[in-house]
Coordinates of N, CA and C in Angstrom, one line a residue:
X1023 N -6.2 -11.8 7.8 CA -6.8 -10.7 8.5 C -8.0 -10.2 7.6
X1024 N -9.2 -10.0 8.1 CA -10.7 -9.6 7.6 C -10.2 -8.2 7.7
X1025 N -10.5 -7.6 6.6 CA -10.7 -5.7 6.9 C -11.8 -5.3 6.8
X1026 N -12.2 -4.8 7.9 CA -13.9 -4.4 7.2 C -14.1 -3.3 6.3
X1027 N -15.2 -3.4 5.8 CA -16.0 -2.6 4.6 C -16.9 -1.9 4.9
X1028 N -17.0 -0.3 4.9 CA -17.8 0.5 5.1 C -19.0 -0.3 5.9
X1029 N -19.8 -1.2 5.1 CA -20.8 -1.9 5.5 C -21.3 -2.3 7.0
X1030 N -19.6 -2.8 7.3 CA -19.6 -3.9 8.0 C -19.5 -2.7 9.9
X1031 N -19.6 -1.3 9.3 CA -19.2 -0.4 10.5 C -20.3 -0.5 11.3
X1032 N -20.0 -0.2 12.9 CA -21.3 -0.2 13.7 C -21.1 1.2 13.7
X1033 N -22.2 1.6 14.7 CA -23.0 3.5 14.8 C -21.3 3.8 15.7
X1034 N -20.9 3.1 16.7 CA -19.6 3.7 16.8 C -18.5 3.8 15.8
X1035 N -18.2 3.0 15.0 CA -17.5 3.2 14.1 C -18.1 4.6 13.0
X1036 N -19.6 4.3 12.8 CA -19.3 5.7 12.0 C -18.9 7.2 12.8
X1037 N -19.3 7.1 14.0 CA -18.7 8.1 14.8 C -17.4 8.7 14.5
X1038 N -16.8 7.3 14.9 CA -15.7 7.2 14.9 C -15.0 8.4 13.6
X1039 N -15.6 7.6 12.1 CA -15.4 8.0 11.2 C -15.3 9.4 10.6
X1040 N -16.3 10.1 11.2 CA -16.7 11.2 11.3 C -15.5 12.0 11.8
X1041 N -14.6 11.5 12.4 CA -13.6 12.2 13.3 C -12.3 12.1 12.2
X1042 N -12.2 11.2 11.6 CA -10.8 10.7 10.7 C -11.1 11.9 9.7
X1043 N -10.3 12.7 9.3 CA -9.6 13.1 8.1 C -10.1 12.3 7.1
X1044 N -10.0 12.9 6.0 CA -9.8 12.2 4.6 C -8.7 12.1 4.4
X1045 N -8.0 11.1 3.7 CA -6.5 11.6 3.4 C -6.9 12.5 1.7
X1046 N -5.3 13.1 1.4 CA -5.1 13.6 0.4 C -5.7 13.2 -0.6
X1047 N -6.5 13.5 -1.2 CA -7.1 13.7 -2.6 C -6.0 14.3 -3.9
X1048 N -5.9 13.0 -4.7 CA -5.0 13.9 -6.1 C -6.3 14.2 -7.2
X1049 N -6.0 15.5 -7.9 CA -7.1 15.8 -8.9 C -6.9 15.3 -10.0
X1050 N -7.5 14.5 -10.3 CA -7.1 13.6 -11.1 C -7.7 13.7 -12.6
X1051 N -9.8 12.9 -11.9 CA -10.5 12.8 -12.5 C -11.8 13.2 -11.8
X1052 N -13.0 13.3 -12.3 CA -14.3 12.8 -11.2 C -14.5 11.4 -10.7
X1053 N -14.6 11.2 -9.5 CA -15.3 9.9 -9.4 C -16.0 9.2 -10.1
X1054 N -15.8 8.2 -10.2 CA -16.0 7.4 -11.6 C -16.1 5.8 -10.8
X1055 N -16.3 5.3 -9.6 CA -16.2 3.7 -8.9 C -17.0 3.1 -9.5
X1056 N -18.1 3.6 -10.4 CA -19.3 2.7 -10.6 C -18.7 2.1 -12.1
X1057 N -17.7 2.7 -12.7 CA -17.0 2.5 -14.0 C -15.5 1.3 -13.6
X1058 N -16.5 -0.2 -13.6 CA -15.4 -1.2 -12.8 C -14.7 -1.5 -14.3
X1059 N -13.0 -1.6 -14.1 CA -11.8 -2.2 -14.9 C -12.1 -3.6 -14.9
X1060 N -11.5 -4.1 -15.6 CA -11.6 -5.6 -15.8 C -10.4 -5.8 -15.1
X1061 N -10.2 -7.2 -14.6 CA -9.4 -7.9 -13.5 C -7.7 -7.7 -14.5
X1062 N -7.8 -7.4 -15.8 CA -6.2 -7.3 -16.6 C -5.8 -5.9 -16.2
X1063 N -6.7 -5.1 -16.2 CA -6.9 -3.8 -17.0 C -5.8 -3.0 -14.8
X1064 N -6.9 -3.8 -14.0 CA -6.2 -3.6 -12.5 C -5.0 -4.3 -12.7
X1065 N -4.5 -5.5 -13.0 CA -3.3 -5.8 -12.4 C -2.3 -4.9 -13.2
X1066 N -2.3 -4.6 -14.2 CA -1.4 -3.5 -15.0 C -1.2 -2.3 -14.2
X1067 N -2.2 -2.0 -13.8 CA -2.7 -0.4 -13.1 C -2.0 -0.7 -11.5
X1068 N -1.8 -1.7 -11.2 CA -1.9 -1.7 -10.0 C 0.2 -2.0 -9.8
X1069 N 0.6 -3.3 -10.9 CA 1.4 -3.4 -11.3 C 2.7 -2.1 -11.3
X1070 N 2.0 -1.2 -12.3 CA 2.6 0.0 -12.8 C 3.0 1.2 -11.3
X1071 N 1.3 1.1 -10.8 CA 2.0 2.1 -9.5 C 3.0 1.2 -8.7
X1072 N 2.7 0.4 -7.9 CA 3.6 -0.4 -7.2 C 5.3 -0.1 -7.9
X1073 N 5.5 -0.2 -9.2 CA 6.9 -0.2 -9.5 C 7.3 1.2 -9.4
X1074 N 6.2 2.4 -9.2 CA 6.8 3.5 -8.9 C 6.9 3.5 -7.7
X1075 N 6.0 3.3 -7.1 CA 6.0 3.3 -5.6 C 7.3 2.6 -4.9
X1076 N 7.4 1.5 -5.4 CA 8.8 0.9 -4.9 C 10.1 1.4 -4.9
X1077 N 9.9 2.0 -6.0 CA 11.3 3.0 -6.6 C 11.2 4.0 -5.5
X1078 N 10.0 4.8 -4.9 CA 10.3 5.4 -3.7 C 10.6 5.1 -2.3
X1079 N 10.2 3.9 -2.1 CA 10.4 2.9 -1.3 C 12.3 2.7 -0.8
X1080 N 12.1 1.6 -2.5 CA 13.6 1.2 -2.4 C 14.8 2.9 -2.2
X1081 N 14.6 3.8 -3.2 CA 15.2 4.8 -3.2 C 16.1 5.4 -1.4
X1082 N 14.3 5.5 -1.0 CA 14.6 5.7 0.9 C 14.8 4.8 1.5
X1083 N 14.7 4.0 1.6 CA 15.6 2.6 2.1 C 17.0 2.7 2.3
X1084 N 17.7 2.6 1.2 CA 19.1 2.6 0.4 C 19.5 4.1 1.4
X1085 N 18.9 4.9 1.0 CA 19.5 6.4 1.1 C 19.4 6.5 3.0
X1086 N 19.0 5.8 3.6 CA 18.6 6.2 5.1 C 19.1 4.5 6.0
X1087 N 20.0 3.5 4.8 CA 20.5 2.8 5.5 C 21.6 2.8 4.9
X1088 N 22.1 3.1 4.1 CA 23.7 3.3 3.2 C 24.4 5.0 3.4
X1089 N 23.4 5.9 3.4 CA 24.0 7.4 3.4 C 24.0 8.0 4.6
X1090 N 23.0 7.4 5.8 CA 23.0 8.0 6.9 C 22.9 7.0 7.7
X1091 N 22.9 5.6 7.9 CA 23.4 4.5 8.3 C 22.1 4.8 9.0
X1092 N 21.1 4.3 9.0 CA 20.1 4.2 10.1 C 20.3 2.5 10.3
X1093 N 19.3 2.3 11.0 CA 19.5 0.3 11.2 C 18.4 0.0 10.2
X1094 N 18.9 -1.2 9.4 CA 17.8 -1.7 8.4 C 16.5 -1.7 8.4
X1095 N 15.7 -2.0 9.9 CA 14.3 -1.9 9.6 C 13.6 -0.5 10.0
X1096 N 14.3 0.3 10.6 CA 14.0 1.7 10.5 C 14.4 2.3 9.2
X1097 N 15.2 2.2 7.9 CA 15.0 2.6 7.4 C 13.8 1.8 6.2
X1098 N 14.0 0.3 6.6 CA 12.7 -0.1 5.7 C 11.6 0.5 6.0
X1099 N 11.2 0.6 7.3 CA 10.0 0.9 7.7 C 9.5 2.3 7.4
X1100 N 10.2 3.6 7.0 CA 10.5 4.6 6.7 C 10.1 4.7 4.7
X1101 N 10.8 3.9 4.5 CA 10.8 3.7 3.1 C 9.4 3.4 2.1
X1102 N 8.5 1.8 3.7 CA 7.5 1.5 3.2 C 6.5 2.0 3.6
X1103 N 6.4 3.2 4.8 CA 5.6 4.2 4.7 C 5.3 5.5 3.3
X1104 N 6.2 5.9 3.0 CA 6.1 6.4 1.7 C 5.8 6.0 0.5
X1105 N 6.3 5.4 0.4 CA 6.1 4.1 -1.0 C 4.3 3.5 -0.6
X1106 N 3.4 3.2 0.1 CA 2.4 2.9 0.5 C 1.6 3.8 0.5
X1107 N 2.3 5.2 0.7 CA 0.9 6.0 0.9 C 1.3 6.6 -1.0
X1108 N 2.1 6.6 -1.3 CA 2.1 7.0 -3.1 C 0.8 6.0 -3.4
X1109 N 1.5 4.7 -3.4 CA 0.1 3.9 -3.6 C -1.1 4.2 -3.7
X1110 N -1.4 4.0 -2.3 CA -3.1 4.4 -2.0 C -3.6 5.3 -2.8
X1111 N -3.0 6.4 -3.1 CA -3.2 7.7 -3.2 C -3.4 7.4 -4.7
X1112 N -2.9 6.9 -5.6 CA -2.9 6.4 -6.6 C -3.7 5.6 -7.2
X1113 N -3.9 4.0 -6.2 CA -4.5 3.1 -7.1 C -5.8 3.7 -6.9
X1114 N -6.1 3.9 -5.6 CA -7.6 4.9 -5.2 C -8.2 5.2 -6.5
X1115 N -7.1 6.3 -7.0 CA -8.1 6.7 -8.2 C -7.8 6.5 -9.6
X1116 N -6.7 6.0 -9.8 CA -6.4 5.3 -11.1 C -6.8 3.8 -11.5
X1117 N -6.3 3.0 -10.1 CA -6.5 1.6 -10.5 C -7.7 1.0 -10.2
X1118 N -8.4 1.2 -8.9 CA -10.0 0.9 -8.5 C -11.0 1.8 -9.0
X1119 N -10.5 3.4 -8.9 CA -11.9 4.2 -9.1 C -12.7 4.2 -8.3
X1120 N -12.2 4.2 -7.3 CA -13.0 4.6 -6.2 C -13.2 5.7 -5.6
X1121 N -14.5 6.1 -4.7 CA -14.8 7.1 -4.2 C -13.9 7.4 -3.1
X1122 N -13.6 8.7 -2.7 CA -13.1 8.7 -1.4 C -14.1 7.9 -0.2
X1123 N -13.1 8.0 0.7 CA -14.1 7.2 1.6 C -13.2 6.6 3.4
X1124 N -13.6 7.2 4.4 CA -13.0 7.4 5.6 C -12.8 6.5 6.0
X1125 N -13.9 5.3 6.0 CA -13.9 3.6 5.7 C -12.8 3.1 5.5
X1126 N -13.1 3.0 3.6 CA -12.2 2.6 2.7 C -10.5 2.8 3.6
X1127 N -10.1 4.2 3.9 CA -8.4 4.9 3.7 C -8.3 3.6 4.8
X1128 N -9.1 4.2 6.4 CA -8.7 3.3 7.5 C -8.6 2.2 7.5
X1129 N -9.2 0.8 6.5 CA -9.2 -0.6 5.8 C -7.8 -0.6 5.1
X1130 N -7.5 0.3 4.4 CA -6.1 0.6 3.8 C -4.9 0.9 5.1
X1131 N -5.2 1.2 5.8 CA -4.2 1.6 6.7 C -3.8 0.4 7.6
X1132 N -5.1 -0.7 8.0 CA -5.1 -1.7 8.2 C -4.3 -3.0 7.5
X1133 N -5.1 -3.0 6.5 CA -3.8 -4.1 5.2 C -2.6 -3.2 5.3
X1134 N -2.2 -1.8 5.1 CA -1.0 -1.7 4.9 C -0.1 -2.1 6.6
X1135 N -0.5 -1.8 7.4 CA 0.0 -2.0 8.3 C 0.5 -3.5 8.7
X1136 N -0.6 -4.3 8.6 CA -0.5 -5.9 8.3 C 0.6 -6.2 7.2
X1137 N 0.5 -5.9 6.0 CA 1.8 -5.8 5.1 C 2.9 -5.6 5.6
X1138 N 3.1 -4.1 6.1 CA 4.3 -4.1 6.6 C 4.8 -4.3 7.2
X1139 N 4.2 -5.4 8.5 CA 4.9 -6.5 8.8 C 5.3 -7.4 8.4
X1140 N 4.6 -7.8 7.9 CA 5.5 -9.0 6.4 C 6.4 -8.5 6.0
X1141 N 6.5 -7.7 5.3 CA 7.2 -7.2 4.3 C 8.4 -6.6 5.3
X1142 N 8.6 -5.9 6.2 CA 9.7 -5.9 7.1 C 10.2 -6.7 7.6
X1143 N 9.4 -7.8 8.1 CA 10.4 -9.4 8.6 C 10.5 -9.8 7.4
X1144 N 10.3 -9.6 6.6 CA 10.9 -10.6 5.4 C 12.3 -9.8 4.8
X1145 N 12.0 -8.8 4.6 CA 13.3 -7.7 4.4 C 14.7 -7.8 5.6
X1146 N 13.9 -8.1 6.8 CA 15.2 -8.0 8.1 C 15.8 -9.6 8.4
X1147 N 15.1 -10.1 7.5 CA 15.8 -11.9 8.1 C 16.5 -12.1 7.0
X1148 N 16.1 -11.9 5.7 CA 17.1 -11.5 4.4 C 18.5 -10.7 4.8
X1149 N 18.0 -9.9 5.2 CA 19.3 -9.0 5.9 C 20.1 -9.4 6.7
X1150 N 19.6 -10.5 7.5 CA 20.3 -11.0 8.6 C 21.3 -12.0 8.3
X1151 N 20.1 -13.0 6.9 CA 20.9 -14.5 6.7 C 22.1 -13.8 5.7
X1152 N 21.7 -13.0 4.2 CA 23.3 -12.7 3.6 C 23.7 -11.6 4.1
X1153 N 24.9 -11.3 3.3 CA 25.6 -10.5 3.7 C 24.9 -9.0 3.4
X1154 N 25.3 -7.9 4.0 CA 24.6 -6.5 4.1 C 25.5 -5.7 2.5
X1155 N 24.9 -5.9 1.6 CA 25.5 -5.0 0.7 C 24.3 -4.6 -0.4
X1156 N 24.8 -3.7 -0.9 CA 23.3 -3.0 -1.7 C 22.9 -4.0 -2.9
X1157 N 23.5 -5.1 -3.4 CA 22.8 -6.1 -4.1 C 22.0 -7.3 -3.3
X1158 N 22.5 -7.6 -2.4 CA 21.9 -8.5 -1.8 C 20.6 -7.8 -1.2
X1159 N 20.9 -6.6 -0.5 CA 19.6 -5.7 0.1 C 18.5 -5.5 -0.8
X1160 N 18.7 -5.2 -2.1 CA 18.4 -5.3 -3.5 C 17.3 -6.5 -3.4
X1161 N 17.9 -8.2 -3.6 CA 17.4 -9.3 -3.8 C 16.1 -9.3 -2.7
X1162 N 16.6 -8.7 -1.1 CA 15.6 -8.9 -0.2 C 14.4 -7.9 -0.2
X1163 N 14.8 -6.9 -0.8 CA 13.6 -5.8 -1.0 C 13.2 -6.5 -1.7
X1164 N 13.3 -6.9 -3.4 CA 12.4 -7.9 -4.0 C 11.5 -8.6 -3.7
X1165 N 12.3 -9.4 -3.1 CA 11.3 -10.6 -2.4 C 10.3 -10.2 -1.5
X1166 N 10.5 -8.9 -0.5 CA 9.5 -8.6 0.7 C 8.6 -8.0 -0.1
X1167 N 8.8 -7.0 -1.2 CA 8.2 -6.1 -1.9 C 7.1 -7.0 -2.5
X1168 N 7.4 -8.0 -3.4 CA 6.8 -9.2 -3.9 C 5.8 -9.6 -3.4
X1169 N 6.2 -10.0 -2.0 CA 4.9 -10.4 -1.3 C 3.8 -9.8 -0.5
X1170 N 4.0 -8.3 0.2 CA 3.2 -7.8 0.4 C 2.7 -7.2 -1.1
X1171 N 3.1 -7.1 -2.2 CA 2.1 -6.6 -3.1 C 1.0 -7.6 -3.7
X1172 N 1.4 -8.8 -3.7 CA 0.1 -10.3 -3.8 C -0.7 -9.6 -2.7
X1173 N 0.0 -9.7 -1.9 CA -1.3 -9.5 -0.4 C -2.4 -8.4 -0.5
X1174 N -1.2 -7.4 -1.0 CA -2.5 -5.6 -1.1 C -3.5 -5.8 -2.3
X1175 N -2.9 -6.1 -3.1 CA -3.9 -6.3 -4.6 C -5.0 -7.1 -4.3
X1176 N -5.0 -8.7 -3.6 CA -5.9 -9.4 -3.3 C -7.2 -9.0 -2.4
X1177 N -6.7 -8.3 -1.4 CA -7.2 -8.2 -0.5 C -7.7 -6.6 -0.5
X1178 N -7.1 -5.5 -1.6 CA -7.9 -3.9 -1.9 C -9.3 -4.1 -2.8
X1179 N -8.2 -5.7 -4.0 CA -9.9 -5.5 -4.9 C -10.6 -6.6 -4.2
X1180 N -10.3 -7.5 -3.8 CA -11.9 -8.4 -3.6 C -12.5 -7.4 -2.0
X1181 N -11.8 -7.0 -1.4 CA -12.4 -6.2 -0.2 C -12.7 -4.8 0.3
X1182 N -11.5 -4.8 0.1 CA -11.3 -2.7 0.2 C -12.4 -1.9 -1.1
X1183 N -11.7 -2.1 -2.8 CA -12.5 -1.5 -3.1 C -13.4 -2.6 -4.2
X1184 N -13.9 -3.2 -3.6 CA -15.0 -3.9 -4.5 C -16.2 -3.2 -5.2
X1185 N -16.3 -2.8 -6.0 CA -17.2 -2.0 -6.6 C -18.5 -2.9 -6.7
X1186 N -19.5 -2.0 -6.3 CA -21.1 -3.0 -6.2 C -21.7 -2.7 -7.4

């Protein structure tokens, strides 16, 4: 999947743009995108949020398929809405340093969306082939987790936030 880049918007798309929200801003720091990390310095950064984020993730997962029995991919899907927008919200301005940007979130909403179909068929056929218990559910969040995070990292820094 290509996500476009501010660049790549036509005069309808900035329209468009014009109309989107920003999302939430955390006060962090000042903008700083022009101040690029080195490729260790992000996977650490990027690394680090993801394991929080997951923890929110997995946390609502567990808690909305074990405590209140929802069906497994409503509560995955539940789980990797939260855990995704911690993310964004985070690497934005910790791990890329990037500017806000109406572009940018909507390209994010795009990969994440794309992700989370991965990462939910990979979570729900896990679920299907072993048995349903919170270690095995455990092994299959891993593995889905695993693989949409290769996918976001590759695809935020070489495209989403590529600093010029």
């Amino acid at each position: 999947m290509i996500v476009p880049t501010p660049d790549d918007w036509s005069a309808e798309d900035e329209e468009l743009q014009h109309h989107v929200p920003l999302p939430v801003e955390l006060p962090l720091t000042e903008n700083i995108a022009d101040d690029a990390l080195d490729l260790k310095t992000q996977v650490i950064r990027f690394l680090a949020t993801g394991v929080l984020s997951a923890i929110f993730d997995f946390s609502i997962t567990i808690a909305l398929q074990y405590g209140l029995d929802f069906q497994l991919s409503i509560a995955k899907a539940v789980g990797f809405v939260v855990g995704t927008t911690v993310a964004y919200l985070i690497n934005r301005r910790w791990t890329f340093r990037a500017a806000p940007s109406r572009a940018r979130f909507i390209a994010v909403v795009a990969l994440y969306a794309a992700t989370f179909g991965v990462q939910n068929a990979l979570y729900t056929v896990f679920g299907h082939i072993w048995p349903e218990t919170i270690l095995y559910s455990a092994a299959a969040f891993v593995i889905a987790q695993g693989t949409a995070t290769v996918i976001n990292f590759i695809v935020q820094r070489t495209v989403i936030f590529k600093i010029r």
